[in-house]
Tab-separated table of C-alpha atoms and ligand atoms in Angstrom:
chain	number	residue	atom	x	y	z
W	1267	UNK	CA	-36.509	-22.103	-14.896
W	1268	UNK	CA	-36.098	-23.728	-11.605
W	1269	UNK	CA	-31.967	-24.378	-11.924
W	1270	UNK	CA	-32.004	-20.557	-13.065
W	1271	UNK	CA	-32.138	-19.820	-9.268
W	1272	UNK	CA	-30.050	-22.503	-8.029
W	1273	UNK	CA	-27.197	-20.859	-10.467
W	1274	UNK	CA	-27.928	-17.858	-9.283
W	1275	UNK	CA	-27.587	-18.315	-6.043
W	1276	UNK	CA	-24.235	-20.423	-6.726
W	1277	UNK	CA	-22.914	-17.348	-8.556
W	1278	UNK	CA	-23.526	-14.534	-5.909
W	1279	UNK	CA	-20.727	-14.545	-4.176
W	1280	UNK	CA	-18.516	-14.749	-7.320
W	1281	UNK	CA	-20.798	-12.286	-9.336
W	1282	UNK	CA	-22.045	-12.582	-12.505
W	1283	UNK	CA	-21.076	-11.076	-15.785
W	1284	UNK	CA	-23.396	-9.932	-18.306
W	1285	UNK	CA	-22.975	-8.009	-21.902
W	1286	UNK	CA	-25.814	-5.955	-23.097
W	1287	UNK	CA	-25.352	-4.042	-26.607
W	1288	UNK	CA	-27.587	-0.840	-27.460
W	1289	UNK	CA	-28.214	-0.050	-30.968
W	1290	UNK	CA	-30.280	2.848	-32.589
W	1291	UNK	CA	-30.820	5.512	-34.662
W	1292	UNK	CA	-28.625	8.822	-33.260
W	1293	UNK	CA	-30.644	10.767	-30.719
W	1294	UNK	CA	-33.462	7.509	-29.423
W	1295	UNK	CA	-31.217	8.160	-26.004
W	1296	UNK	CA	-29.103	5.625	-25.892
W	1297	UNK	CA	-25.937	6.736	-24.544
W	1298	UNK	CA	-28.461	8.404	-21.771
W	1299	UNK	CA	-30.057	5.164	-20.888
W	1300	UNK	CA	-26.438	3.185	-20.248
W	1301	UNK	CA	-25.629	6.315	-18.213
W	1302	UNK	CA	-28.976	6.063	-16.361
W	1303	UNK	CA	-28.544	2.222	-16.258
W	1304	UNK	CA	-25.003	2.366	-14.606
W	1305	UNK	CA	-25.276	5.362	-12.023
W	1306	UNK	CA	-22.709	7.247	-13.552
W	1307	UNK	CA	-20.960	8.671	-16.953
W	1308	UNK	CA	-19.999	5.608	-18.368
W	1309	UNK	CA	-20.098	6.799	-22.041
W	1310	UNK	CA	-19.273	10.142	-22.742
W	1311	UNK	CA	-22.019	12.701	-24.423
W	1312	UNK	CA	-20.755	14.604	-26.958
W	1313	UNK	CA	-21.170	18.133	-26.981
W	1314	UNK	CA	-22.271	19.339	-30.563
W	1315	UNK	CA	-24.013	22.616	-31.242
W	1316	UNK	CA	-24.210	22.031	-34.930
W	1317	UNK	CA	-26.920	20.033	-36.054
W	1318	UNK	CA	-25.519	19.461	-39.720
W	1319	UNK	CA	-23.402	17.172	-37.761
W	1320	UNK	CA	-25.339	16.387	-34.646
W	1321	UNK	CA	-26.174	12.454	-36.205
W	1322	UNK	CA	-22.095	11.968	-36.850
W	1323	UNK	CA	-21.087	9.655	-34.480
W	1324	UNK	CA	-17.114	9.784	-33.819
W	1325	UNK	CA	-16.751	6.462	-32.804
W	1326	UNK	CA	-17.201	4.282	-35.616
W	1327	UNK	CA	-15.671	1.341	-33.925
W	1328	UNK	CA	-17.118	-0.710	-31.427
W	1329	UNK	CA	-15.630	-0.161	-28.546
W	1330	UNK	CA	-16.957	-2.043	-25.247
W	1331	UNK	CA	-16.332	-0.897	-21.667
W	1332	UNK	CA	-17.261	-2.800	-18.999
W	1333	UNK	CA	-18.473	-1.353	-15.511
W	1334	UNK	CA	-18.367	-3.458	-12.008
W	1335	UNK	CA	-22.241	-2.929	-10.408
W	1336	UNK	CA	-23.741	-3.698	-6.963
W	1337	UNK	CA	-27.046	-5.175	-7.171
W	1338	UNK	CA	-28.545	-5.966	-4.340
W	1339	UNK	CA	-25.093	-7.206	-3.073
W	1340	UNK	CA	-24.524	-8.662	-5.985
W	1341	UNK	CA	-21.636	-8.083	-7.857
W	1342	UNK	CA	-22.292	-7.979	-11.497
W	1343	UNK	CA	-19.319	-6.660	-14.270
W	1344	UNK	CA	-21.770	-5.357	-16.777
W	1345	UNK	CA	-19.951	-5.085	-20.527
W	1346	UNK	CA	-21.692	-2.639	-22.592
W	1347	UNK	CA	-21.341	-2.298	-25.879
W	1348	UNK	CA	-22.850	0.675	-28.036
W	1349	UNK	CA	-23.161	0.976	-32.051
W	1350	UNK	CA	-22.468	3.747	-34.162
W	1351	UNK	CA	-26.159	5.159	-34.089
W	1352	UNK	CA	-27.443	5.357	-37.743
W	1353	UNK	CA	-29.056	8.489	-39.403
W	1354	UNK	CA	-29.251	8.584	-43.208
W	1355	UNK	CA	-29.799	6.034	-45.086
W	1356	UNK	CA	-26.345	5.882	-46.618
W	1357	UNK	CA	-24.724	5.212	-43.192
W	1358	UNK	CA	-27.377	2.285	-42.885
W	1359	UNK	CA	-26.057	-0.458	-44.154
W	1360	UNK	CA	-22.782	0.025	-43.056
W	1361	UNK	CA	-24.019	0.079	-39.514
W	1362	UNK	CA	-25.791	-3.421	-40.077
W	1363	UNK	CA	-22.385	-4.996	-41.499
W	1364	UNK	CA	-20.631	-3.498	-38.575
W	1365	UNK	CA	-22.771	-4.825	-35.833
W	1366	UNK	CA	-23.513	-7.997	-37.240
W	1367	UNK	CA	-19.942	-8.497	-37.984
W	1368	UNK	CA	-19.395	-7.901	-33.958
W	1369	UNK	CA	-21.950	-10.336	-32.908
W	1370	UNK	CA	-20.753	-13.321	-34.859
W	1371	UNK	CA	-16.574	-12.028	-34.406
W	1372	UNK	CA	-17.646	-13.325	-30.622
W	1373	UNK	CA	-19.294	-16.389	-31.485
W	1374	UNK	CA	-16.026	-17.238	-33.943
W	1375	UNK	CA	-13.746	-16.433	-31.183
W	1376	UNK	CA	-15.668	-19.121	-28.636
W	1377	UNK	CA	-15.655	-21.516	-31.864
W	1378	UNK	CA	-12.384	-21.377	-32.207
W	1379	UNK	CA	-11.199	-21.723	-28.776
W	1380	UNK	CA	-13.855	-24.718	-28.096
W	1381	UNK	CA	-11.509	-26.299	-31.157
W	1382	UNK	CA	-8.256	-25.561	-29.177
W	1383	UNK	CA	-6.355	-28.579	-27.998
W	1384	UNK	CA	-5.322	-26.706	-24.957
W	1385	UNK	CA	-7.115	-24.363	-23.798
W	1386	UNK	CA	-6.279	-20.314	-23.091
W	1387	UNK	CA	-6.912	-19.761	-19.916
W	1388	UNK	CA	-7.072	-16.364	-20.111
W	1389	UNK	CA	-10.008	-16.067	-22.626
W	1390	UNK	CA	-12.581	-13.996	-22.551
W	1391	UNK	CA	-16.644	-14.845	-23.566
W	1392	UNK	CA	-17.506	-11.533	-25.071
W	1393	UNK	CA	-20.586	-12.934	-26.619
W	1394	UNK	CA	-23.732	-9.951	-26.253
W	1395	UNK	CA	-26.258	-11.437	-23.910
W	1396	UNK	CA	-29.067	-8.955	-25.256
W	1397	UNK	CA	-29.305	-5.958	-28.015
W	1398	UNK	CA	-31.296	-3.345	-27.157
W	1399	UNK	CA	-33.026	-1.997	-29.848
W	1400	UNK	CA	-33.957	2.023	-29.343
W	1401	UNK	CA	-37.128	2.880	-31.234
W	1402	UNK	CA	-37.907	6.537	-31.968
W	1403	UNK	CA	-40.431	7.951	-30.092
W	1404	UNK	CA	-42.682	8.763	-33.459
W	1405	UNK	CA	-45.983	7.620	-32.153
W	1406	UNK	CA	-47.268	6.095	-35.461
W	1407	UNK	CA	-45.751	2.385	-36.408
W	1408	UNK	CA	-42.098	0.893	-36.513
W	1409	UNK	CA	-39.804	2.057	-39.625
W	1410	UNK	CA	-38.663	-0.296	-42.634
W	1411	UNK	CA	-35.490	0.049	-41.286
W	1412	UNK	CA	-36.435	-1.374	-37.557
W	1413	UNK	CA	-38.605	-3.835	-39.022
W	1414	UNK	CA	-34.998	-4.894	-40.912
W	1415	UNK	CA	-32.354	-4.488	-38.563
W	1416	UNK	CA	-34.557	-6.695	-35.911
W	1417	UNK	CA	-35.220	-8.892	-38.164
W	1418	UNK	CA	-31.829	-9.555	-39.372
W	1419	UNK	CA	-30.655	-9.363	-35.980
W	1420	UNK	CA	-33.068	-11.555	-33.746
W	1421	UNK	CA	-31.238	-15.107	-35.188
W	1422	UNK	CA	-28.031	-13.756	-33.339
W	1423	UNK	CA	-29.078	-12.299	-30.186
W	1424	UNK	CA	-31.764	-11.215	-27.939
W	1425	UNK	CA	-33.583	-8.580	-29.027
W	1426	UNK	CA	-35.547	-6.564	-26.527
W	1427	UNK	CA	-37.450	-3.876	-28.281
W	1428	UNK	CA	-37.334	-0.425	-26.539
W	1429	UNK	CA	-39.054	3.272	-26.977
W	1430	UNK	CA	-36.470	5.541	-25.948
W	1431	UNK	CA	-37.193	8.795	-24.670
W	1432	UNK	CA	-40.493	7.707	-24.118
W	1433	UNK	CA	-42.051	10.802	-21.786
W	1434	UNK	CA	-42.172	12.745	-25.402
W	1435	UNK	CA	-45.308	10.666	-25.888
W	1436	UNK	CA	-48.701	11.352	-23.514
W	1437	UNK	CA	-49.732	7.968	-21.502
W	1438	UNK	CA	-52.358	7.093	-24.324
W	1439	UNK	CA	-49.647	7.716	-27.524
W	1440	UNK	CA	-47.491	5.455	-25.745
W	1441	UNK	CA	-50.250	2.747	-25.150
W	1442	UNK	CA	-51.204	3.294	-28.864
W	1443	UNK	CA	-47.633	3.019	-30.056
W	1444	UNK	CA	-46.980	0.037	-27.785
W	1445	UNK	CA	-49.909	-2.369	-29.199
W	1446	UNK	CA	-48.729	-0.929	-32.898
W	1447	UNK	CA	-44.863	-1.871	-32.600
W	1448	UNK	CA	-45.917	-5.522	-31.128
W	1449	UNK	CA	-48.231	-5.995	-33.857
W	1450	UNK	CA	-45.551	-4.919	-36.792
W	1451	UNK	CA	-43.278	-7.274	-34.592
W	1452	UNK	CA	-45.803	-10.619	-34.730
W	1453	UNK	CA	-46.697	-9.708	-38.341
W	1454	UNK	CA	-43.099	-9.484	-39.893
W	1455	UNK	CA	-42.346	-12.888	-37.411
W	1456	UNK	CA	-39.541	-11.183	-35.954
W	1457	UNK	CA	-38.608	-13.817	-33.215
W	1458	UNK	CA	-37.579	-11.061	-30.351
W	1459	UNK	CA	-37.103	-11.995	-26.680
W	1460	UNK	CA	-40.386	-11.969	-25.276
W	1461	UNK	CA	-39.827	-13.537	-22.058
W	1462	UNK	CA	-40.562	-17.189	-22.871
W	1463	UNK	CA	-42.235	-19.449	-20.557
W	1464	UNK	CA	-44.010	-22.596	-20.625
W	1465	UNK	CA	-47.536	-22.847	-18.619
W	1466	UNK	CA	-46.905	-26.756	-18.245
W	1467	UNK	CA	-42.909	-26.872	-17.430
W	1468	UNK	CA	-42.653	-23.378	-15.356
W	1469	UNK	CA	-43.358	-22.296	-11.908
W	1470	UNK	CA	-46.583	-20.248	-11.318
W	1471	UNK	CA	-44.447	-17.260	-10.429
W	1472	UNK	CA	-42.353	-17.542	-13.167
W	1473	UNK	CA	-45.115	-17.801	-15.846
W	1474	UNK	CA	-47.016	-14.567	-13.730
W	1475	UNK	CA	-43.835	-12.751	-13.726
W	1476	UNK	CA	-42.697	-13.756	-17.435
W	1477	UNK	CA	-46.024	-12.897	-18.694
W	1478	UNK	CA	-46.310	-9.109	-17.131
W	1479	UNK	CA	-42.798	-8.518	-18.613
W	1480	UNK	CA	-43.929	-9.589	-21.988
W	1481	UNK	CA	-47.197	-7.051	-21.900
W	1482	UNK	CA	-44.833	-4.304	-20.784
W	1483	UNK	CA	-43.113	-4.922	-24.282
W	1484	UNK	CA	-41.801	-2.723	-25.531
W	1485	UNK	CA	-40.048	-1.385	-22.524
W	1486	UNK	CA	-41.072	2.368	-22.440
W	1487	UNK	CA	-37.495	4.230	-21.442
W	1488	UNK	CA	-36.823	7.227	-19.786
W	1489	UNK	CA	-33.046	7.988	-18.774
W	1490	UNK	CA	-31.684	11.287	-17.149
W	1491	UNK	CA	-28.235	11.455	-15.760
W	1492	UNK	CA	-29.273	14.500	-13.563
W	1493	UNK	CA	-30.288	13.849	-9.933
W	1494	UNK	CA	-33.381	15.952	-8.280
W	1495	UNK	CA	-34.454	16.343	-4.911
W	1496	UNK	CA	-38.452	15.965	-5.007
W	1497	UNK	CA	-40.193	15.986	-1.547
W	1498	UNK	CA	-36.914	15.245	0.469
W	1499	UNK	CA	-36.230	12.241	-2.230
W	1500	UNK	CA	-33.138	12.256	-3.804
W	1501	UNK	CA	-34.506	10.850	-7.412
W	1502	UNK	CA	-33.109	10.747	-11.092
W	1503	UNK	CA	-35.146	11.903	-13.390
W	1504	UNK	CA	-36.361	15.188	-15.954
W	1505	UNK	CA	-37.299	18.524	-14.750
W	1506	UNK	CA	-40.087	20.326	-16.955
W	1507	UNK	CA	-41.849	22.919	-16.380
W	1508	UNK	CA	-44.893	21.480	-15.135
W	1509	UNK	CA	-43.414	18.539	-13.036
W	1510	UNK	CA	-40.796	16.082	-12.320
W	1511	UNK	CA	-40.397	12.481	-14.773
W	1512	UNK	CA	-39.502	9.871	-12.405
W	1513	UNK	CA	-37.097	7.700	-13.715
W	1514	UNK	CA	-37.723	4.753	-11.559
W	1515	UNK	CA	-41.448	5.744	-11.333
W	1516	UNK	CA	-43.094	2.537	-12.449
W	1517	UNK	CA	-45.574	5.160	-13.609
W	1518	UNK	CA	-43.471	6.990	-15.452
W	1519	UNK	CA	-41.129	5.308	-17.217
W	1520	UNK	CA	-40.753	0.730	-17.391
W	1521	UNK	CA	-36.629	2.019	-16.596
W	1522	UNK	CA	-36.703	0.279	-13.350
W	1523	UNK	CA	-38.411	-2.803	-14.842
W	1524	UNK	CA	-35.983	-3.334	-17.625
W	1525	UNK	CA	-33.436	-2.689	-15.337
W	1526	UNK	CA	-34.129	-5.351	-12.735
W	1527	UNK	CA	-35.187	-7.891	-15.841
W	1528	UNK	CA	-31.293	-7.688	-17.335
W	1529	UNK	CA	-29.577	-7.617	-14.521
W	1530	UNK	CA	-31.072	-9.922	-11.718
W	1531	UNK	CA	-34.516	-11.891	-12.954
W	1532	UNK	CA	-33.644	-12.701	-16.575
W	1533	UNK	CA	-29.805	-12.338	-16.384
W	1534	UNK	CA	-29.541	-16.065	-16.499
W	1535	UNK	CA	-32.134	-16.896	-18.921
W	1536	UNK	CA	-30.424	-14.234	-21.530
W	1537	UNK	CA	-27.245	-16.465	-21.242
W	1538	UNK	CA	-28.654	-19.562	-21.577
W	1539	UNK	CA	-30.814	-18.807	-24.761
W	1540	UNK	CA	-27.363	-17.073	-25.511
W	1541	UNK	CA	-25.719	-20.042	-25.263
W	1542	UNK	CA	-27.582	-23.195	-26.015
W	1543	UNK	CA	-29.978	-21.749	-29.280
W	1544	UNK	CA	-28.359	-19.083	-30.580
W	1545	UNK	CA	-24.640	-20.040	-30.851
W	1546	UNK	CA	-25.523	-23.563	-31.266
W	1547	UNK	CA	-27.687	-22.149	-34.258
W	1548	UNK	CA	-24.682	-20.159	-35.283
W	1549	UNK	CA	-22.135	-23.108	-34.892
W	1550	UNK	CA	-24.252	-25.463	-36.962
W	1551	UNK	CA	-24.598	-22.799	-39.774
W	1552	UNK	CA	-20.768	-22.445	-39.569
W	1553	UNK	CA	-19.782	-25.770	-39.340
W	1554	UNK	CA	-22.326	-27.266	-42.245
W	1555	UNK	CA	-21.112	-24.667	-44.450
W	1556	UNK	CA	-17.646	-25.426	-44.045
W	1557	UNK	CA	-18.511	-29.181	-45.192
W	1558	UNK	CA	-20.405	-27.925	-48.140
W	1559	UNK	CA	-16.654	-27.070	-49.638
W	1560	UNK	CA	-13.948	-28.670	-48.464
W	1561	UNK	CA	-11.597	-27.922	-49.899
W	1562	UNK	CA	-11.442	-24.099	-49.522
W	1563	UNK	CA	-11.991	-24.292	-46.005
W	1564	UNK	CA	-10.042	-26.896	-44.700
W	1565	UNK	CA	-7.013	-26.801	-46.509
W	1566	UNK	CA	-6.776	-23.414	-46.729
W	1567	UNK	CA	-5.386	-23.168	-50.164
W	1568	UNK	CA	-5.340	-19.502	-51.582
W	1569	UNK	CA	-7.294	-18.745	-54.209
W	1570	UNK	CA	-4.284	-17.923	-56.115
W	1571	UNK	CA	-3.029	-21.334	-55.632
W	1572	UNK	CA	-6.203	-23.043	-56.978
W	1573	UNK	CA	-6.427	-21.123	-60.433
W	1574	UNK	CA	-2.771	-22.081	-61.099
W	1575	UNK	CA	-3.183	-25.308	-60.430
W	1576	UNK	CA	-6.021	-25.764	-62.621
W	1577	UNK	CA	-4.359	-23.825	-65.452
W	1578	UNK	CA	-1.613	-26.284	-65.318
W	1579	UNK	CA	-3.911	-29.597	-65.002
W	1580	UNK	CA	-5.623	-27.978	-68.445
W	1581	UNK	CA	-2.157	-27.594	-69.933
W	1582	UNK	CA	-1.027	-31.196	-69.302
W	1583	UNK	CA	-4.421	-32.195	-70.826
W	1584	UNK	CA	-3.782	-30.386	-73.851
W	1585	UNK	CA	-0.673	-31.510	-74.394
W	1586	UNK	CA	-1.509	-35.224	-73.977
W	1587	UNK	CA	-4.210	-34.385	-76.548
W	1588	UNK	CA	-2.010	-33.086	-79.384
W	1589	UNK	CA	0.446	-35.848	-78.945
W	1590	UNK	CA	-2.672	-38.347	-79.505
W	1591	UNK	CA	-3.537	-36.039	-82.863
W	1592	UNK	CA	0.011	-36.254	-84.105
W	1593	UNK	CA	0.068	-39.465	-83.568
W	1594	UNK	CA	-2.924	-40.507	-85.505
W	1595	UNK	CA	-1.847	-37.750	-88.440
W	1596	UNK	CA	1.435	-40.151	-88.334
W	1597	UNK	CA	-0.631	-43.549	-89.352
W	1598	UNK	CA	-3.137	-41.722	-91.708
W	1599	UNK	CA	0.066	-40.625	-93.454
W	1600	UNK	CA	1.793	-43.874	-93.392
W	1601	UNK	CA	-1.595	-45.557	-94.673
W	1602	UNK	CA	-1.578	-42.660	-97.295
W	1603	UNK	CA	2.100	-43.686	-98.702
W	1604	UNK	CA	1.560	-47.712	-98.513
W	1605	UNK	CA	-2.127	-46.917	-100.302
W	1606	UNK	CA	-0.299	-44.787	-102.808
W	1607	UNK	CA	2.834	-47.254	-103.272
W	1608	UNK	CA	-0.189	-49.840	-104.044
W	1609	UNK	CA	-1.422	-47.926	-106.272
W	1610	UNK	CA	2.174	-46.681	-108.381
W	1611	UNK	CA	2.862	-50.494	-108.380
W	1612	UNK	CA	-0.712	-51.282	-109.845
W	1613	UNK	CA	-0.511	-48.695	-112.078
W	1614	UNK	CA	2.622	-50.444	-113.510
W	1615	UNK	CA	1.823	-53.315	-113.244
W	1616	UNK	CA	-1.158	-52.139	-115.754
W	1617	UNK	CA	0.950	-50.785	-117.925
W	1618	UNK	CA	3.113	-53.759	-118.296
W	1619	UNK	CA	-0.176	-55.246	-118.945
W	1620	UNK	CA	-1.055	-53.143	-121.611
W	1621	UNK	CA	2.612	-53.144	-122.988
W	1622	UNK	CA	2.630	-57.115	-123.162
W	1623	UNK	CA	-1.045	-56.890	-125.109
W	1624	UNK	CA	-0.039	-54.333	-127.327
W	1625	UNK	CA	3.036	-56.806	-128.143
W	1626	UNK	CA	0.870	-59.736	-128.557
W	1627	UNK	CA	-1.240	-57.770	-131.202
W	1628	UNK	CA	1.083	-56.986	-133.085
W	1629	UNK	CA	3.215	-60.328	-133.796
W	1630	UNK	CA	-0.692	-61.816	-134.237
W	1631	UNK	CA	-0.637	-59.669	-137.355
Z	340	GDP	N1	-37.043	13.740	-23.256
Z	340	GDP	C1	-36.014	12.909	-23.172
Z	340	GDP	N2	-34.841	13.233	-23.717
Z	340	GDP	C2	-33.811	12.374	-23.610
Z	340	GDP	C3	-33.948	11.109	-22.969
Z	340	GDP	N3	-32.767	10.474	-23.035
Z	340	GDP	C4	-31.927	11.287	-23.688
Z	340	GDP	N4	-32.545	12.427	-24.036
Z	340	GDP	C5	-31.963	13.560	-24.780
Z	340	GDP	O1	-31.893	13.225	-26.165
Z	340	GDP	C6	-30.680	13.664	-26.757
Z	340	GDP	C7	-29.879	12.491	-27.325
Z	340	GDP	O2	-29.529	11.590	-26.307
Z	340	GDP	P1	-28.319	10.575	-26.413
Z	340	GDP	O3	-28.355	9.766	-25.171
Z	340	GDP	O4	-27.066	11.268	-26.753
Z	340	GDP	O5	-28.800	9.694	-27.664
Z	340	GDP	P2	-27.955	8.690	-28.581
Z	340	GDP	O6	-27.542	9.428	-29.803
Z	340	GDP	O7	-28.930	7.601	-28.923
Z	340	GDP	O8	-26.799	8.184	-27.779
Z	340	GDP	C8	-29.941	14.398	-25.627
Z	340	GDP	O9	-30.226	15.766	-25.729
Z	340	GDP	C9	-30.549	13.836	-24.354
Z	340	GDP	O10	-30.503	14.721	-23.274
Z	340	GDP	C10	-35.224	10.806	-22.395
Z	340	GDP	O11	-35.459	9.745	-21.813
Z	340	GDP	N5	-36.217	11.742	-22.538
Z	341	MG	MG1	-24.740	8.085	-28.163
C-alpha cells in the first residue's frame, strides 16, 4: 500500500482518471447518487408521470460521460458509466449480457492494443475501475437476482455493494439489513471489494482505515441534488417534514465516505486490482481459450469455409474408395472368366475322355 501514496502524489499535478459504473434495478437512486457524487446534473432525470412506464429506461445503450472534478486540488476526470436499470424479469437478462458485454469490450480493446506492433497513441483505457451495485432499500435480505448479477459480475470488476436511498430505512432496519446483505454476500462467496489489507504487509493506518471501510459495507447512500440552507449551512440533502437528511452527515448517510474512498483513498488500489488480477484473469481466460482451437481463432477461417472444405476432403475420399472397389470387381471378374475357361476346357477335355472310352468299348466287342 505504501507505493499507493508515492503514485499518488506523482499523479497530482497531472490528475488522475478514474471510471466508476452504477448498475441497479430502476428507482435504487442511481442517477441521483452520480448527480450527488459530481455536484451537478451530470445525467439527466427523466420526467415520467406514468408509472406503467416509470421502470422504461430510454437509454438502452451504454453511454459514458466523463466529468473533470476538483478534489482537494486534485484534478480527477471521473468517467461514469450507468446501465439500463432492470425491472421485470424479462428485461433481466438482457441487462446482464449488456453490461457484461461492456466490461470485457474494454478489456478486448487494451488486449488488442497491448498486441499492436505500434502503438496508437491516442488510445483510450476505458476499463471500469469499480461497479456500483444499488440494492433496494427492502429491509429483509438481498434478491436472487443481486445475489446473481454480483456474482457473475465480481470476476470482472470491483464490486462495491450499496443501499440506495437508504434514509427510507430507520437507523436499526438499516443496521439489520446491513449484517443480512454481508452475510448473503460471504455465504454465496461472492468475492466483492471489501477493502483488502494485509495485517503483516500493511501500514497500521492502512489496515485501521481499510478495516472501518469494510464494516461500513454496504455503503448506506443518500443522494439529493437539491441544496438547503440549515443553520446558516449551505448543505445538500432531503427536506421532510420533520427534519433535514444530511447528505454528507456521517450520521446520516456513508455518501461522504464512499465518496472520499473512490475518489482519493482507494482510487489507486481500484486500478491496480483493476489492472494486475482482474484483466490479467481476463487475459489468461482469453488467451488459453484461443489455444484450445486453433484453428478457428487464429486463422480466421469462416465457418463457411471450413464445412466446404470438409465436404470436399469427404468427396475425394469417396471417390478414391470406389475406384479401389472397381478395381477389385475388375480381378474377381477376370478370376471368374480364367476359372470358368478352366473349367469349359476340363469339361472337354472330359468329354473327349468319355468319347475315346466309349470308342474303346466298342471295337473291344
Ligand atoms: N428517499 C430518497 N429518495 C431518493 C434518493 N435518491 C433518489 N431518490 C428518488 O428516487 C427516485 C428514483 O431516483 P433515480 O435517481 O432516478 O433512480 P434510478 O432509476 O436508479 O436512476 C426519484 O424520485 C428520486 O428523487 C434517496 O437517497 N432517498
Ligand atoms: Mg436513472
Amino acid at each position: 500500500m505504501a507505493h499507493r501514496l508515492g503514485g499518488r502524489r506523482k499523479n497530482v499535478k497531472k490528475g488522475f482518471q478514474f471510471t466508476l459504473m452504477v448498475v441497479g434495478a430502476s428507482g435504487t437512486g442511481r442517477t441521483t447518487f452520480v448527480n450527488t457524487l459530481c455536484g451537478n446534473e451530470v445525467l439527466s432525470k427523466k420526467l415520467c408521470d406514468n408509472p406503467d412506464s416509470a421502470h422504461i429506461e430510454e437509454g438502452i445503450r451504454i453511454k459514458p460521460v466523463t466529468v473533470e472534478l476538483d478534489e482537494d486540488g486534485v484534478r480527477i476526470a471521473l468517467t461514469i458509466v450507468d446501465t439500463p436499470g432492470f425491472g421485470d424479469n424479462i428485461d433481466n437478462e438482457f441487462c446482464f449480457q449488456e453490461i457484461m458485454g461492456y466490461l470485457e469490450r474494454q478489456y478486448d480493446d487494451i488486449l488488442a492494443e497491448e498486441s499492436r506492433i505500434k502503438r496508437n497513441p491516442r488510445f483510450r483505457d476505458n476499463r471500469v475501475h469499480a461497479l456500483l451495485y444499488f440494492i433496494a432499500p427492502t429491509g429483509h435480505s438481498l434478491r436472487e437476482i443481486d445475489i446473481e448479477l454480483m456474482k457473475r459480475l465480481s470476476p470482472r470488476v470491483n464490486v462495491i455493494p450499496v443501499i440506495g436511498k437508504a434514509d427510507t430505512c430507520t437507523p436499526t432496519e438499516l443496521t439489520d439489513f446491513k449484517r443480512r446483505i454481508m452475510e448473503d454476500i460471504d455465504h454465496y462467496n461472492i468475492p466483492i471489494y471489501n477493502f483488502p489489507f494485509d495485517v503483516e504487509e500493511d501500514d497500521e493506518e492502512t489496515v485501521e482505515e481499510n478495516s472501518e471501510l469494510r464494516a461500513l459495507l454496504p455503503f448506506a447512500i443518500v443522494g439529493s441534488e437539491e441544496e438547503l440552507t440549515v443553520n446558516g449551512r449551505t448543505i445538500r440533502g432531503r427536506q421532510y417534514p420533520w427534519g433535514v437528511v444530511e447528505v454528507d452527515n456521517h450520521q446520516h448517510s456513508d455518501f461522504a465516505r464512499l465518496r472520499s474512498a473512490l475518489l482519493s483513498s482507494h482510487l489507486q488500489d481500484l486500478k491496480e486490482i483493476t489492472h494486475d488480477f482482474l484483466y490479467e484473469n481476463y487475459r489468461t481466460e482469453k488467451l488459453s481459450r484461443s489455444a484450445d482451437s486453433p484453428t478457428v481463432e487464429d486463422s480466421a477461417i469462416l465457418p463457411e469455409d471450413l464445412a466446404t472444405q470438409s465436404v470436399r476432403l469427404k468427396e475425394e475420399q469417396l471417390k478414391r474408395e470406389e475406384e479401389k472397389l472397381r478395381e477389385i470387381e475388375l480381378k474377381v471378374q477376370r478370376e471368374i472368366t480364367e476359372k470358368r475357361q478352366e473349367l469349359l476346357a476340363k469339361e472337354e477335355a472330359l468329354r473327349n475322355l468319355e468319347a475315346r472310352l466309349a470308342q474303346a468299348q466298342e471295337s473291344s466287342n
